[in-house]
Amino acid sequence: MSDSGTTDILIDISTAILRAQDGVLQFRALQDANDGDKRLPFGPFMPDRHRTMEIGLRQWVREQVGVDLAHVEQLYTFADQGRHHGAAKDERHIVSVGYLALAQDNMAAEDAAGAAWDDLYRYFPWEDWRDGRPEILDAMILPELDKRLSGEPLAAARVRLAFGGHDDTPWDEEFVLERYELLYEAGLVEEAARDGRSKDTARGLGDSMQLDHRRILATALGRLRGKLKYRPVIFDLMPDRFTLRALQKTTELVIGTSLHKQNFRRLVEKSGFVEATGETSRARGRPAELFRFRHGNRAERPLAGLRVSAGRKSRAPK
Amino acid sequence: MSDSGTTDILIDISTAILRAQDGVLQFRALQDANDGDKRLPFGPFMPDRHRTMEIGLRQWVREQVGVDLAHVEQLYTFADQGRHHGAAKDERHIVSVGYLALAQDNMAAEDAAGAAWDDLYRYFPWEDWRDGRPEILDAMILPELDKRLSGEPLAAARVRLAFGGHDDTPWDEEFVLERYELLYEAGLVEEAARDGRSKDTARGLGDSMQLDHRRILATALGRLRGKLKYRPVIFDLMPDRFTLRALQKTTELVIGTSLHKQNFRRLVEKSGFVEATGETSRARGRPAELFRFRHGNRAERPLAGLRVSAGRKSRAPK
DNA sequence: TTATTTATACTCAAAATGAGTATAATTGTT
DNA sequence: AACAATTATACTCATTTTGAGTATAAATAA
């Protein structure tokens, strides 16, 4: 079977490191030169030195940004040509493996040169619905997609699937990658022009990144949004003790929509994931009880995550 | 960044092709020599010839087994050393990308040499709970895991997470890979002995496969089980028209448990995924109405899949 | 004609959900 | 000290969803 390809392959491992801080969803971004596009921490997978890819990932993360990783999970392996513009000129073909990692709120390590925490939604402004449907969708994105993809046969269906239609196909917050890919194909993000897919000179939507790193970030956000619903990963974004309000704010940050406070509390309390510490946090208003994640007697629990919902749908007519 | 590894890398693309046929969950298996372990269709990713990995995958599937693929989805990229025993002696390190593909029930193409449809659960006998909890779990698997992993610090928690504890941590049908990996680590599957991880000579659990192909199969089954719950992929395993009973049987086949007939019908009818054709199928008993999948007006729909459930939990005390 | 088998319809109680209203406990302001 | 503002928390209530049946219908096989 190993008839072997004629070309050699280089595998890049890139990691989207996310955290929630002061009401902002952030990721660890690196800036090489001054002023160029930012990038994720990444480096080649070297099987001699890295027994597994996760070991490789941790090496690059350690060397490039000083962050302690909580949850780490592989996202996707991208191998399509032409999406790695700007890579060092190496005669090898590049395959890109993306990872998602979560960092606790209060981690130190702000120092590493050129590394900073960037606001994720600056790169995906159409994904933040916390203050309602972003205007840019109807003002620009949907009309432009419609115009630019009118040639494609199935484009209309793909757009409706990804961005939501009217009542029948609602916005699905998990389709982050599908939306980004459509914008890329339509030439609405700068990466498309850079890769030679679009001759557009207008500034694209959101901030752009090196290589295919914004695509990896999109995959990370979509995966995290999905995972929240069935595994308690949200707690990896929380400090040791937290109020239920803070937990809600972090959840809203990730899924990009607002939730009903009383019902969120009921949901969380009933889930058994948290236990009260007895302490309270004071700020303005009535003090809130501090909770902690309950990896109580059972080390890890496979319980359902926090299922959040979009609101009752009015009964479909017949 | 591309400081380059010193070793070259070979990427193998392997595909688990599943279908449901006559009440059996099957996958497309190949036998090279007579009598050796079976394998999945696979081959190297060759960037010169394959613009994307999915193109490569389709080439190897076409050449090795004659099957038309419906849904295709990437599963995971495995790069840990030592799990590829039996690979052709190539000085390159092997990275293995696994894919899941679904084939319609009634596809032809039985011919390709050495290719057959194998019963998936023969390779994972502990995963089929349709007739209740498999006896092998308590008779052999759990005691052996307990014994063999007693050295590992966190083993007990991992076992309980993967195989379910008593009341608090129920069996989660999606953790197929986690269970297989535990059995591998404990030396309870033949692949472990073959890879030099275990000196066991006793026959392992379930049929073994070449390379890491059973691991890919485990990943495929787990992913499919999870996906059923939120996307309508089950219909990719169904013929054009089907009775609700057949749909239920196929669902049960995949998730490995039995469902309540009347409630399943209610769920499916309400979901809007199917529409009646007016025709009926006759067999023994009252004829059943034939339905078809409704990619009606809207080409694809992002609606929730068929959520199936394990039975009401009695209220937790307190 | 009757038993058997399968499909389909309907019931009913429990639990979960969406959307509030009501009340409590603080801090900041007058 | 009184009160407004703010936040947390408790509770209500109508609907919907869910689990688990019972009842009835329409076929085949004996």
PDB file of C-alpha atoms (C1' of nucleotides) in Angstrom, chain A residues 245 261-262 265-266 269 284-289 312, chain D residues 5-17:
ATOM      1  CA  ARG A 245     -23.604  34.977  36.957  1.00  0.00           C
ATOM      2  CA  LYS A 261     -30.800  34.410  34.022  1.00  0.00           C
ATOM      3  CA  GLN A 262     -33.241  32.576  36.275  1.00  0.00           C
ATOM      4  CA  ARG A 265     -29.404  29.215  37.311  1.00  0.00           C
ATOM      5  CA  ARG A 266     -32.023  26.500  37.558  1.00  0.00           C
ATOM      6  CA  GLU A 269     -28.029  23.967  39.923  1.00  0.00           C
ATOM      7  CA  ARG A 284     -22.592  46.148  43.436  1.00  0.00           C
ATOM      8  CA  GLY A 285     -25.941  44.705  44.483  1.00  0.00           C
ATOM      9  CA  ARG A 286     -26.737  41.668  46.549  1.00  0.00           C
ATOM     10  CA  PRO A 287     -23.712  39.444  47.147  1.00  0.00           C
ATOM     11  CA  ALA A 288     -23.627  36.290  45.076  1.00  0.00           C
ATOM     12  CA  GLU A 289     -22.753  32.859  46.310  1.00  0.00           C
ATOM     13  CA  ARG A 312     -39.514  28.364  22.299  1.00  0.00           C
TER      14      ARG A 312
ATOM     15  C1'  DA D   5     -30.334  51.354  42.102  1.00  0.00           C
ATOM     16  C1'  DT D   6     -28.485  47.046  41.416  1.00  0.00           C
ATOM     17  C1'  DT D   7     -27.835  42.393  41.557  1.00  0.00           C
ATOM     18  C1'  DA D   8     -29.131  37.680  43.346  1.00  0.00           C
ATOM     19  C1'  DT D   9     -32.279  34.344  44.286  1.00  0.00           C
ATOM     20  C1'  DA D  10     -36.874  32.139  44.896  1.00  0.00           C
ATOM     21  C1'  DC D  11     -41.034  30.910  43.146  1.00  0.00           C
ATOM     22  C1'  DT D  12     -45.066  30.517  39.779  1.00  0.00           C
ATOM     23  C1'  DC D  13     -47.328  29.029  35.762  1.00  0.00           C
ATOM     24  C1'  DA D  14     -48.568  27.530  31.285  1.00  0.00           C
ATOM     25  C1'  DT D  15     -46.659  24.652  27.638  1.00  0.00           C
ATOM     26  C1'  DT D  16     -44.140  21.282  25.712  1.00  0.00           C
ATOM     27  C1'  DT D  17     -41.613  17.146  25.814  1.00  0.00           C
TER      28       DT D  17
END
